[in-house]
Coordinates of C-alpha atoms in Angstrom, one line a residue:
M1 CA 76.0 110.1 72.3
E2 CA 78.2 107.0 72.5
L3 CA 75.1 104.9 71.7
F4 CA 74.6 106.6 68.4
P5 CA 75.1 104.6 65.2
P6 CA 78.7 104.6 64.1
K7 CA 79.7 107.3 61.6
K8 CA 76.4 109.1 62.1
I9 CA 76.2 112.6 63.6
P10 CA 73.1 113.4 65.6
Y11 CA 70.7 116.0 64.3
E12 CA 70.0 119.0 66.6
S13 CA 66.5 117.7 66.9
Q14 CA 67.8 114.3 68.2
K15 CA 70.0 116.0 70.7
I16 CA 67.0 118.0 72.0
I17 CA 64.9 114.9 72.4
I18 CA 67.6 112.8 74.0
N19 CA 68.7 115.4 76.6
S20 CA 65.1 116.5 77.4
L21 CA 63.9 112.9 77.8
E22 CA 66.8 111.8 80.0
L23 CA 66.0 114.7 82.4
A24 CA 62.3 113.8 82.5
L25 CA 62.9 110.1 83.0
D26 CA 65.2 110.7 85.9
K27 CA 62.3 112.7 87.5
R28 CA 59.8 109.9 86.7
E29 CA 57.8 112.4 84.6
N30 CA 55.6 111.8 81.6
C31 CA 56.4 113.3 78.2
L32 CA 54.8 114.2 74.9
V33 CA 57.2 114.1 71.9
E34 CA 56.2 115.6 68.6
S35 CA 59.0 115.1 66.0
S36 CA 58.4 115.4 62.3
T37 CA 59.3 112.8 59.7
G38 CA 63.0 112.8 58.9
S39 CA 64.0 114.2 62.3
G40 CA 65.4 110.9 63.6
K41 CA 62.7 110.4 66.3
T42 CA 63.0 106.7 66.8
I43 CA 66.8 106.7 67.3
A44 CA 66.4 109.5 69.7
L45 CA 63.7 107.7 71.8
L46 CA 65.8 104.6 71.9
C47 CA 69.0 106.4 72.9
A48 CA 67.3 108.2 75.8
A49 CA 65.6 105.1 77.0
V50 CA 68.7 102.9 76.9
N51 CA 70.7 105.6 78.8
W52 CA 68.0 105.6 81.5
Q53 CA 68.0 101.8 81.7
R54 CA 71.8 101.8 82.1
K55 CA 71.4 103.9 85.2
N56 CA 68.6 101.7 86.4
L57 CA 69.8 98.2 85.7
N58 CA 66.9 96.3 87.3
K59 CA 64.3 98.2 85.3
K60 CA 62.8 97.7 81.8
I61 CA 62.0 99.6 78.7
I62 CA 58.6 98.7 77.1
Y63 CA 58.6 100.0 73.5
A64 CA 55.1 99.8 72.0
S65 CA 53.8 100.7 68.5
R66 CA 50.6 100.1 66.7
T67 CA 51.6 97.2 64.3
H68 CA 54.3 94.7 63.9
E69 CA 55.2 96.4 60.6
Q70 CA 56.0 99.6 62.6
L71 CA 57.8 97.6 65.2
K72 CA 59.9 96.0 62.5
Q73 CA 61.1 99.5 61.5
V74 CA 61.9 100.3 65.2
I75 CA 63.9 97.1 65.6
H76 CA 65.8 97.9 62.4
E77 CA 66.8 101.2 64.0
F78 CA 67.7 99.5 67.3
K79 CA 70.1 97.2 65.5
T80 CA 72.1 100.2 64.4
L81 CA 72.8 101.4 67.9
N82 CA 76.1 100.7 69.7
V83 CA 74.4 98.7 72.4
K84 CA 74.0 95.1 73.7
M85 CA 70.8 94.4 75.6
L86 CA 68.7 91.5 76.6
N87 CA 65.6 91.9 74.4
T88 CA 62.4 90.2 73.3
I89 CA 59.3 91.0 71.2
L90 CA 55.8 90.0 72.2
I91 CA 53.9 88.0 69.6
G92 CA 50.3 86.9 69.6
K93 CA 49.6 83.2 69.3
E94 CA 47.9 83.7 65.9
K95 CA 51.2 84.8 64.5
S96 CA 53.5 82.4 66.2
C97 CA 51.8 79.1 67.0
L98 CA 52.9 76.3 64.7
K99 CA 49.8 74.2 65.2
I100 CA 46.8 76.5 64.8
G101 CA 44.3 74.8 62.5
E102 CA 45.6 71.3 63.4
D103 CA 43.9 68.7 65.6
I104 CA 45.8 69.6 68.7
K105 CA 43.8 69.7 71.9
S106 CA 45.9 72.1 73.9
C107 CA 49.4 73.7 74.2
L108 CA 50.4 71.0 76.7
E109 CA 49.7 68.3 74.1
C110 CA 51.8 70.0 71.5
H111 CA 55.3 68.6 71.1
H112 CA 56.7 72.1 70.4
F113 CA 55.6 73.3 73.9
Q114 CA 58.2 73.1 76.6
D115 CA 57.6 74.7 80.0
R116 CA 60.8 76.5 80.4
Q117 CA 62.4 79.9 79.6
Y118 CA 64.8 80.3 76.7
T119 CA 67.3 83.0 77.7
D120 CA 70.0 82.1 75.3
E121 CA 70.3 84.2 72.2
M122 CA 68.5 87.1 73.9
Y123 CA 71.2 89.5 72.8
D124 CA 70.3 88.7 69.2
I125 CA 68.0 91.5 67.9
C126 CA 65.2 90.0 65.7
D127 CA 61.9 91.2 64.3
I128 CA 58.9 89.0 64.3
E129 CA 59.7 87.3 60.9
E130 CA 63.3 86.7 61.8
L131 CA 62.4 85.3 65.2
T132 CA 59.7 83.0 64.0
S133 CA 61.8 81.7 61.1
K134 CA 64.7 80.9 63.5
Y135 CA 62.6 78.8 65.9
I136 CA 60.5 77.1 63.2
K137 CA 63.8 75.7 61.9
K138 CA 64.6 74.4 65.4
N139 CA 61.1 73.0 65.8
M140 CA 60.5 75.1 68.8
C141 CA 57.4 77.2 69.9
T142 CA 58.1 80.9 69.3
Y143 CA 55.1 81.9 71.4
Q144 CA 56.4 80.2 74.6
I145 CA 60.0 81.3 74.0
V146 CA 59.2 85.0 73.8
K147 CA 56.8 84.8 76.7
G148 CA 59.4 83.0 78.8
R149 CA 62.0 85.7 78.1
V150 CA 59.9 88.6 79.5
P151 CA 61.2 88.4 83.1
F152 CA 64.8 88.6 81.9
A153 CA 64.5 91.2 79.1
E154 CA 65.9 94.7 79.5
I155 CA 63.9 96.0 76.6
I156 CA 60.6 94.6 75.3
F157 CA 59.1 95.5 71.9
T158 CA 55.4 95.0 71.7
P159 CA 52.2 96.0 69.9
Y160 CA 49.8 98.2 71.8
N161 CA 47.4 95.5 72.8
F162 CA 49.9 93.8 75.2
V163 CA 50.0 97.0 77.1
L164 CA 46.6 98.6 76.8
D165 CA 44.2 95.6 76.9
I166 CA 42.8 95.1 80.4
G167 CA 44.8 92.4 82.3
A168 CA 47.2 91.7 79.4
F169 CA 50.2 93.5 81.0
Q170 CA 49.5 92.0 84.4
N171 CA 49.4 88.5 82.9
L172 CA 53.0 89.0 81.8
G173 CA 54.1 89.3 85.5
I174 CA 55.8 92.7 85.0
V175 CA 55.7 95.4 87.7
A176 CA 54.8 98.5 85.8
D177 CA 56.4 100.8 88.3
N178 CA 59.8 99.3 87.3
C179 CA 59.3 100.2 83.7
I180 CA 59.1 103.1 81.3
L181 CA 56.6 102.9 78.5
I182 CA 57.2 104.4 75.1
L183 CA 54.0 104.6 72.9
D184 CA 55.4 105.4 69.5
E185 CA 53.1 106.5 66.6
G186 CA 50.8 107.5 69.5
H187 CA 48.6 110.1 67.7
N188 CA 45.6 107.7 67.8
I189 CA 46.1 106.5 71.4
P190 CA 42.8 107.9 72.8
K191 CA 40.7 106.0 70.3
I192 CA 42.8 102.8 70.6
A193 CA 42.5 103.0 74.4
I194 CA 38.7 103.2 74.1
D195 CA 38.7 100.2 71.7
A196 CA 40.9 98.3 74.1
Y197 CA 38.4 98.6 76.9
S198 CA 35.3 97.8 74.7
L199 CA 34.2 94.4 73.7
E200 CA 31.3 92.7 71.9
L201 CA 30.6 89.0 72.5
K202 CA 28.2 87.0 70.2
L203 CA 25.6 85.0 72.2
H204 CA 26.2 82.1 69.7
T205 CA 29.9 82.1 70.7
I206 CA 28.9 82.0 74.4
N207 CA 26.6 79.1 73.9
L208 CA 29.2 77.1 72.1
F209 CA 31.8 77.8 74.8
L210 CA 29.3 76.6 77.5
K211 CA 28.7 73.3 75.7
T212 CA 32.4 72.4 75.3
N213 CA 33.8 73.7 78.6
K214 CA 31.4 72.7 81.4
D215 CA 34.3 72.0 83.8
L216 CA 35.0 75.8 84.1
N217 CA 32.2 76.2 86.6
L218 CA 32.6 79.8 87.7
I219 CA 32.9 81.1 84.2
C220 CA 30.0 79.1 83.0
D221 CA 27.8 80.3 85.8
F222 CA 28.7 83.9 85.0
L223 CA 27.9 83.4 81.3
Q224 CA 24.7 81.6 82.0
N225 CA 23.5 84.5 84.2
I226 CA 24.3 86.9 81.3
L227 CA 22.3 84.7 78.9
N228 CA 19.4 84.8 81.3
A229 CA 19.6 88.6 81.9
P230 CA 17.0 91.0 80.5
G231 CA 17.3 92.4 76.9
I232 CA 19.0 95.5 78.2
F233 CA 21.1 95.4 81.4
S234 CA 23.6 97.7 83.1
C235 CA 26.4 96.8 85.5
D236 CA 24.6 98.2 88.5
T237 CA 21.7 95.7 88.4
E238 CA 23.6 92.4 88.3
D239 CA 24.3 91.1 91.9
F240 CA 26.2 88.1 90.6
I241 CA 29.1 90.2 89.3
E242 CA 30.7 90.7 92.7
D243 CA 30.9 87.0 93.3
V244 CA 32.9 86.1 90.2
C245 CA 34.5 89.3 88.8
N246 CA 37.7 89.7 90.7
N247 CA 40.9 90.7 88.8
E248 CA 43.1 88.3 90.7
W249 CA 40.6 85.5 90.1
C250 CA 40.6 86.3 86.4
I251 CA 44.4 86.1 86.2
D252 CA 44.5 82.8 88.2
I253 CA 41.9 81.2 85.9
Y254 CA 43.7 82.5 82.9
N255 CA 47.0 81.0 84.0
Q256 CA 45.4 77.6 84.9
A257 CA 43.2 77.2 81.9
I258 CA 44.8 78.8 78.9
N259 CA 47.2 75.9 78.3
F260 CA 44.5 73.2 78.6
L261 CA 41.9 74.7 76.3
K262 CA 41.7 73.6 72.7
L263 CA 43.7 76.0 70.5
D264 CA 40.6 77.1 68.5
Q265 CA 38.8 78.1 71.7
Q266 CA 41.6 80.0 73.4
S267 CA 40.8 83.3 71.7
I268 CA 37.1 82.9 72.8
F269 CA 38.2 82.2 76.3
L270 CA 40.5 85.3 76.4
N271 CA 37.5 87.4 75.2
I272 CA 35.3 86.0 77.9
I273 CA 37.9 86.7 80.6
K274 CA 38.3 90.2 79.2
F275 CA 34.6 90.8 79.4
I276 CA 34.6 89.6 83.1
Q277 CA 37.5 91.9 83.9
L278 CA 35.7 94.9 82.2
V279 CA 32.6 94.3 84.2
N280 CA 34.6 94.2 87.4
F281 CA 36.6 97.2 86.4
A282 CA 33.4 99.1 85.6
N283 CA 31.9 98.2 89.0
N284 CA 35.0 99.5 90.8
Y285 CA 34.7 102.8 89.0
K286 CA 30.9 103.0 89.6
E287 CA 31.6 102.9 93.3
I288 CA 33.7 106.1 93.1
G289 CA 31.3 108.0 90.9
Y290 CA 32.3 107.2 87.3
D291 CA 29.0 105.6 86.2
D292 CA 29.4 107.1 82.7
Y293 CA 32.7 105.5 81.9
F294 CA 31.1 102.3 80.6
T295 CA 27.8 101.3 78.9
F296 CA 26.7 97.6 79.0
S297 CA 24.0 96.3 76.7
K298 CA 22.5 93.1 75.4
N299 CA 20.2 92.2 72.6
M300 CA 19.3 88.9 70.9
Y301 CA 22.6 88.7 69.1
Y302 CA 25.4 89.9 71.4
I303 CA 26.4 91.4 74.7
K304 CA 28.5 94.6 74.5
C305 CA 30.7 96.6 76.8
Q306 CA 31.3 100.1 75.4
C307 CA 34.0 102.2 77.0
N308 CA 33.2 105.9 76.9
S309 CA 36.5 107.5 78.0
S310 CA 40.1 106.8 76.9
S311 CA 41.3 107.7 80.4
V312 CA 40.0 104.4 81.7
A313 CA 42.9 102.4 80.1
F314 CA 45.5 104.7 81.6
K315 CA 44.3 104.3 85.1
N316 CA 45.9 100.9 85.0
L317 CA 49.2 102.1 83.5
N318 CA 51.3 102.9 86.6
F319 CA 54.6 103.2 84.8
S320 CA 57.6 105.1 86.1
S321 CA 57.2 107.3 83.0
I322 CA 55.0 107.3 79.9
I323 CA 56.4 108.7 76.7
L324 CA 53.8 109.3 74.0
A325 CA 55.5 110.1 70.7
S326 CA 54.6 110.7 67.0
G327 CA 55.5 112.7 64.0
T328 CA 52.2 114.6 64.5
L329 CA 50.4 115.0 67.8
S330 CA 48.6 118.3 67.1
P331 CA 46.4 119.3 68.6
I332 CA 48.8 118.4 71.4
D333 CA 47.0 119.8 74.4
R334 CA 44.2 117.2 74.1
F335 CA 46.2 114.3 75.4
G336 CA 46.4 115.4 79.0
N337 CA 42.7 116.0 79.2
E338 CA 41.5 113.0 77.3
L339 CA 43.8 110.5 78.9
D340 CA 43.7 112.1 82.4
V341 CA 47.5 111.9 82.5
E342 CA 49.8 114.7 83.6
F343 CA 52.4 115.3 80.8
K344 CA 54.8 117.7 82.5
N345 CA 57.1 117.7 79.5
I346 CA 56.1 118.6 75.9
I347 CA 59.1 118.2 73.5
S348 CA 58.4 119.6 70.1
V349 CA 61.1 119.5 67.4
V350 CA 58.9 119.8 64.4
S351 CA 60.9 121.2 61.4
K352 CA 59.5 124.4 59.9
E353 CA 62.0 124.3 57.1
R354 CA 60.2 121.7 55.0
K355 CA 60.2 122.5 51.3
V356 CA 56.4 122.5 51.0
F357 CA 53.7 124.8 49.7
V358 CA 50.5 124.7 51.8
S359 CA 47.3 126.1 50.3
Q360 CA 43.8 126.4 51.8
I361 CA 41.1 126.9 49.2
S362 CA 37.7 128.2 50.2
K363 CA 35.7 128.1 46.9
G364 CA 35.6 126.1 43.7
L365 CA 35.1 127.4 40.1
I366 CA 31.4 127.6 40.5
D367 CA 32.1 130.0 43.4
N368 CA 30.3 128.0 46.0
Y369 CA 32.0 127.4 49.4
L370 CA 33.8 124.1 49.7
D371 CA 32.2 122.5 52.7
S372 CA 32.2 118.7 53.2
T373 CA 29.5 118.7 55.8
Y374 CA 27.2 115.8 54.8
T375 CA 24.1 118.0 54.2
K376 CA 26.2 120.3 51.9
R377 CA 27.4 117.6 49.5
S378 CA 25.4 118.6 46.4
V379 CA 26.2 117.7 42.8
D380 CA 27.8 121.1 42.4
Y381 CA 30.0 120.5 45.4
F382 CA 31.3 117.2 44.1
K383 CA 31.9 118.9 40.7
D384 CA 33.9 121.7 42.4
V385 CA 36.0 119.2 44.3
A386 CA 36.6 117.1 41.1
I387 CA 37.6 120.3 39.1
A388 CA 40.0 121.3 41.9
I389 CA 41.7 117.9 41.9
S390 CA 41.9 117.9 38.1
T391 CA 43.4 121.4 38.0
I392 CA 46.1 120.6 40.6
A393 CA 46.8 117.3 38.7
K394 CA 47.6 119.3 35.6
I395 CA 50.3 121.2 37.4
I396 CA 51.9 118.6 39.7
P397 CA 54.0 115.8 38.2
N398 CA 54.1 112.1 39.3
G399 CA 51.9 110.9 42.2
I400 CA 49.1 112.6 44.0
L401 CA 47.3 111.4 47.2
V402 CA 43.8 112.6 47.8
F403 CA 42.1 112.0 51.2
F404 CA 38.3 112.0 51.6
P405 CA 36.1 111.6 54.7
S406 CA 34.7 108.2 53.5
Y407 CA 34.6 105.5 50.8
E408 CA 31.1 106.7 50.0
F409 CA 32.6 110.1 49.1
I410 CA 35.2 108.3 46.8
N411 CA 32.4 106.5 45.0
N412 CA 30.5 109.8 44.5
I413 CA 33.5 111.8 43.3
S414 CA 34.4 109.0 40.9
L415 CA 31.2 109.5 39.0
I416 CA 32.0 113.2 38.2
P417 CA 33.5 113.4 34.6
D418 CA 35.5 116.5 35.5
L419 CA 37.8 114.4 37.7
Y420 CA 39.2 112.8 34.6
I421 CA 39.5 115.8 32.2
G422 CA 42.9 116.8 31.0
H423 CA 45.3 115.7 33.7
G424 CA 46.5 112.5 32.0
K425 CA 47.0 110.6 35.2
K426 CA 45.6 107.1 36.0
I427 CA 43.3 107.0 39.0
F428 CA 43.7 104.3 41.7
K429 CA 41.4 103.7 44.7
E430 CA 42.6 102.8 48.2
Q431 CA 40.2 99.8 48.3
D432 CA 42.4 98.2 45.7
L433 CA 45.7 99.3 47.2
N434 CA 46.6 96.0 48.8
K435 CA 46.4 94.2 45.5
N436 CA 47.8 97.0 43.4
Y437 CA 50.3 99.0 45.5
N438 CA 53.2 98.3 43.1
G439 CA 50.9 99.3 40.2
Y440 CA 50.3 102.7 41.7
M441 CA 54.0 103.2 42.5
K442 CA 55.0 102.2 38.9
V443 CA 52.5 104.5 37.2
A444 CA 53.2 107.4 39.5
D445 CA 56.9 107.1 38.7
E446 CA 56.3 107.0 35.0
S447 CA 53.2 108.9 33.6
G448 CA 51.7 110.0 36.9
A449 CA 48.9 108.7 39.1
I450 CA 46.2 109.8 41.6
L451 CA 45.4 107.6 44.6
L452 CA 41.9 108.3 46.1
S453 CA 42.1 107.4 49.8
V454 CA 40.3 107.9 53.1
Y455 CA 41.4 109.6 56.3
R456 CA 42.4 107.0 58.9
G457 CA 42.9 104.4 56.1
V458 CA 46.0 102.4 55.1
A459 CA 47.4 105.2 52.9
S460 CA 47.3 107.8 55.7
E461 CA 49.7 105.9 58.0
G462 CA 52.0 102.9 57.8
M463 CA 52.8 103.4 54.1
N464 CA 55.6 105.5 52.9
F465 CA 54.9 107.6 49.8
S466 CA 58.0 109.7 49.6
D467 CA 59.4 111.8 46.7
Q468 CA 57.7 111.3 43.4
Y469 CA 55.1 108.9 44.8
A470 CA 53.3 111.8 46.6
R471 CA 54.4 115.2 45.1
S472 CA 51.0 116.5 46.3
V473 CA 48.6 115.6 49.0
I474 CA 45.1 117.0 48.7
C475 CA 42.9 116.9 51.8
V476 CA 39.2 117.2 51.2
G477 CA 37.0 118.3 54.1
I478 CA 37.5 117.9 57.8
P479 CA 36.9 114.2 58.9
Y480 CA 34.7 114.5 61.9
P481 CA 34.1 111.0 63.2
P482 CA 30.6 109.5 64.1
N483 CA 29.8 110.2 67.7
E484 CA 29.5 106.5 68.8
S485 CA 30.6 107.1 72.5
N486 CA 28.7 110.3 73.3
S487 CA 31.8 112.4 73.1
N488 CA 31.7 116.2 73.4
F489 CA 32.4 118.4 70.4
E490 CA 35.9 119.2 71.4
T491 CA 36.9 115.6 71.6
L492 CA 35.3 114.9 68.1
E493 CA 37.1 118.0 66.7
N494 CA 40.4 116.9 68.1
D495 CA 39.9 113.4 66.6
A496 CA 39.1 115.0 63.2
F497 CA 42.3 117.2 63.2
V498 CA 44.5 114.3 64.3
A499 CA 43.3 112.4 61.2
L500 CA 43.7 115.6 59.0
N501 CA 47.3 116.2 60.3
Q502 CA 48.2 112.6 59.9
A503 CA 47.0 112.5 56.2
A504 CA 48.7 115.8 55.5
G505 CA 51.9 114.3 56.9
R506 CA 52.2 112.0 53.9
C507 CA 53.5 115.1 52.1
V508 CA 57.3 115.6 52.3
R509 CA 58.9 112.5 54.1
H510 CA 62.5 113.5 54.4
N511 CA 64.8 116.6 54.4
D512 CA 65.4 116.5 50.6
D513 CA 61.8 115.9 49.7
W514 CA 59.4 118.5 48.4
G515 CA 55.6 118.7 47.9
V516 CA 52.4 120.7 47.6
L517 CA 49.8 120.3 50.3
V518 CA 46.2 121.5 49.5
F519 CA 43.2 121.7 51.8
L520 CA 39.8 121.9 50.1
D521 CA 37.4 123.3 52.8
Y522 CA 36.5 126.9 53.6
R523 CA 36.3 126.1 57.4
L524 CA 40.1 125.9 57.6
A525 CA 40.2 129.6 56.8
L526 CA 38.5 130.2 60.2
N527 CA 40.2 130.2 63.6
K528 CA 41.3 126.5 63.6
H529 CA 45.0 127.0 63.0
D530 CA 45.9 126.0 66.5
K531 CA 44.7 122.5 65.7
L532 CA 47.0 122.1 62.7
A533 CA 50.5 120.8 63.0
P534 CA 53.0 123.7 63.4
W535 CA 54.8 122.9 60.1
I536 CA 51.4 123.3 58.4
S537 CA 50.1 126.4 60.1
S538 CA 53.4 128.2 59.7
K539 CA 53.2 127.9 55.9
L540 CA 49.5 128.0 55.3
R541 CA 48.3 130.4 52.6
K542 CA 44.6 131.1 52.1
H543 CA 43.3 131.3 48.6
R544 CA 39.8 132.3 47.6
N545 CA 39.4 129.8 44.8
I546 CA 41.2 127.2 42.7
R547 CA 42.2 129.7 40.1
K548 CA 44.2 131.8 42.6
A549 CA 45.6 128.7 44.3
S550 CA 46.8 127.1 41.0
A551 CA 48.6 130.3 40.0
A552 CA 50.4 130.5 43.4
I553 CA 51.3 126.8 43.2
E554 CA 52.9 127.2 39.7
N555 CA 54.8 130.2 40.8
W556 CA 56.2 128.4 43.9
L557 CA 57.2 125.4 41.9
K558 CA 59.2 127.6 39.4
L559 CA 61.0 129.3 42.3
N560 CA 61.7 126.3 44.5
V561 CA 61.8 123.1 42.5
E562 CA 64.9 122.5 40.4
N563 CA 64.2 121.5 36.8
F564 CA 60.5 122.1 37.2
V565 CA 58.9 122.4 33.7
E566 CA 55.6 124.3 33.4
K567 CA 53.0 122.2 31.6

């Protein structure tokens, strides 16, 4: 534990993660790590990975998370470790180019561009803002610098897209077999993987590209053939694909052309290359019997490649080990099946000692079952939900987060007068959160506030509502997604419970926090406990209606919350 931050003693949960991961990494095995908020997951992942890299000096750590904001938190934790490593962070051109929007023809014509690697200062640990600020002051191109550092880095921090997008990782010149990959906050990885291998190109964009880049003959021929194709086409009917769609060819064209294209056309070019690679990839899989992995279509406005299986992206990820980690992975057994990856190690250190009351409520005051199924959403149903929220709001102090299946649901519930009766809290909507985040926090801290949010929205992940800012989380319904990729019911249900568990995880964010978690749907009283996170299912209490639940909540607060005053 010599890497551990000075003067800090590892939690037992961190010791379990570090020791278990080191054994798995030495065996080149894949791991699932479920570690609840406040358990020190990020530090533990970094310590285990760094220890592995020290024993394998010519290999790399790829640490990926969903957003740069999440990576910023990871890099903050990395700075606290007792370690010195060559590091870099991958940044898209839109966040790092100094000349986007200016009349610069290409990267090679930009005076900030220098075709060399900058390996000095690689021991300095910087997040994206710190790195960009540093090189802007030096009048140097951050994009080229971080890209040039990749071959020398021992640890690389990156958003998911540099790893999951087809061809993106190969373009960096890294041999995956020499790396371990950490996918942090990976609860949504199956959906993200499908999105990474799907693409829609507008025909207008293609025509514009053809007019201004006639010298790129092979690509232009390919695009012209697509424009001339029938209204609906599939990859097995286009003979021209085999002549131009070769992955090595795509990478060669990418490396030769990307620095010569006008800056405002480089993103278009990358999407076209990606489409070509997807068609080639689909053809390869068609030959071994996976015709249903992709669907290609064309209409008068766009051409589209729809990926139908998240396992497709992982067939290109030949890493020494893959670590998929999150605070909530439940239902955890889905990942091996959906990604077609063997996870020999499942490390779960989810704390069951959270100070939290969990209630599942089956009926409202009107005595109808609470069922958020679209066809069951009557006026009485919305009234029952509104009364339940209002009743809980009378008991719970400070901030309350309420999660709904959709924005349409929020609009409908906002029209019910009972939502506003008697609780004395100001209501905020997630749609306005970017403009009024501080407003919600201020009111929640003072007189109390309710934030109406949606599952999978900005409030359900990436924002921290600890302590008085989320003394209660109310989850309305089960958020089954629309079936856009012809998934089976089990996949849809797994997706729904991932979103449900993630939203519920906004309740109780650290070891000294406390909260009340409420589920408003009778279906959770049925045999679905195995899909709830362990810290939820172990504490779940079933209540017939809001009257019985509110009495139980008040009793728990009196017994467990110091200085709680009954209203």
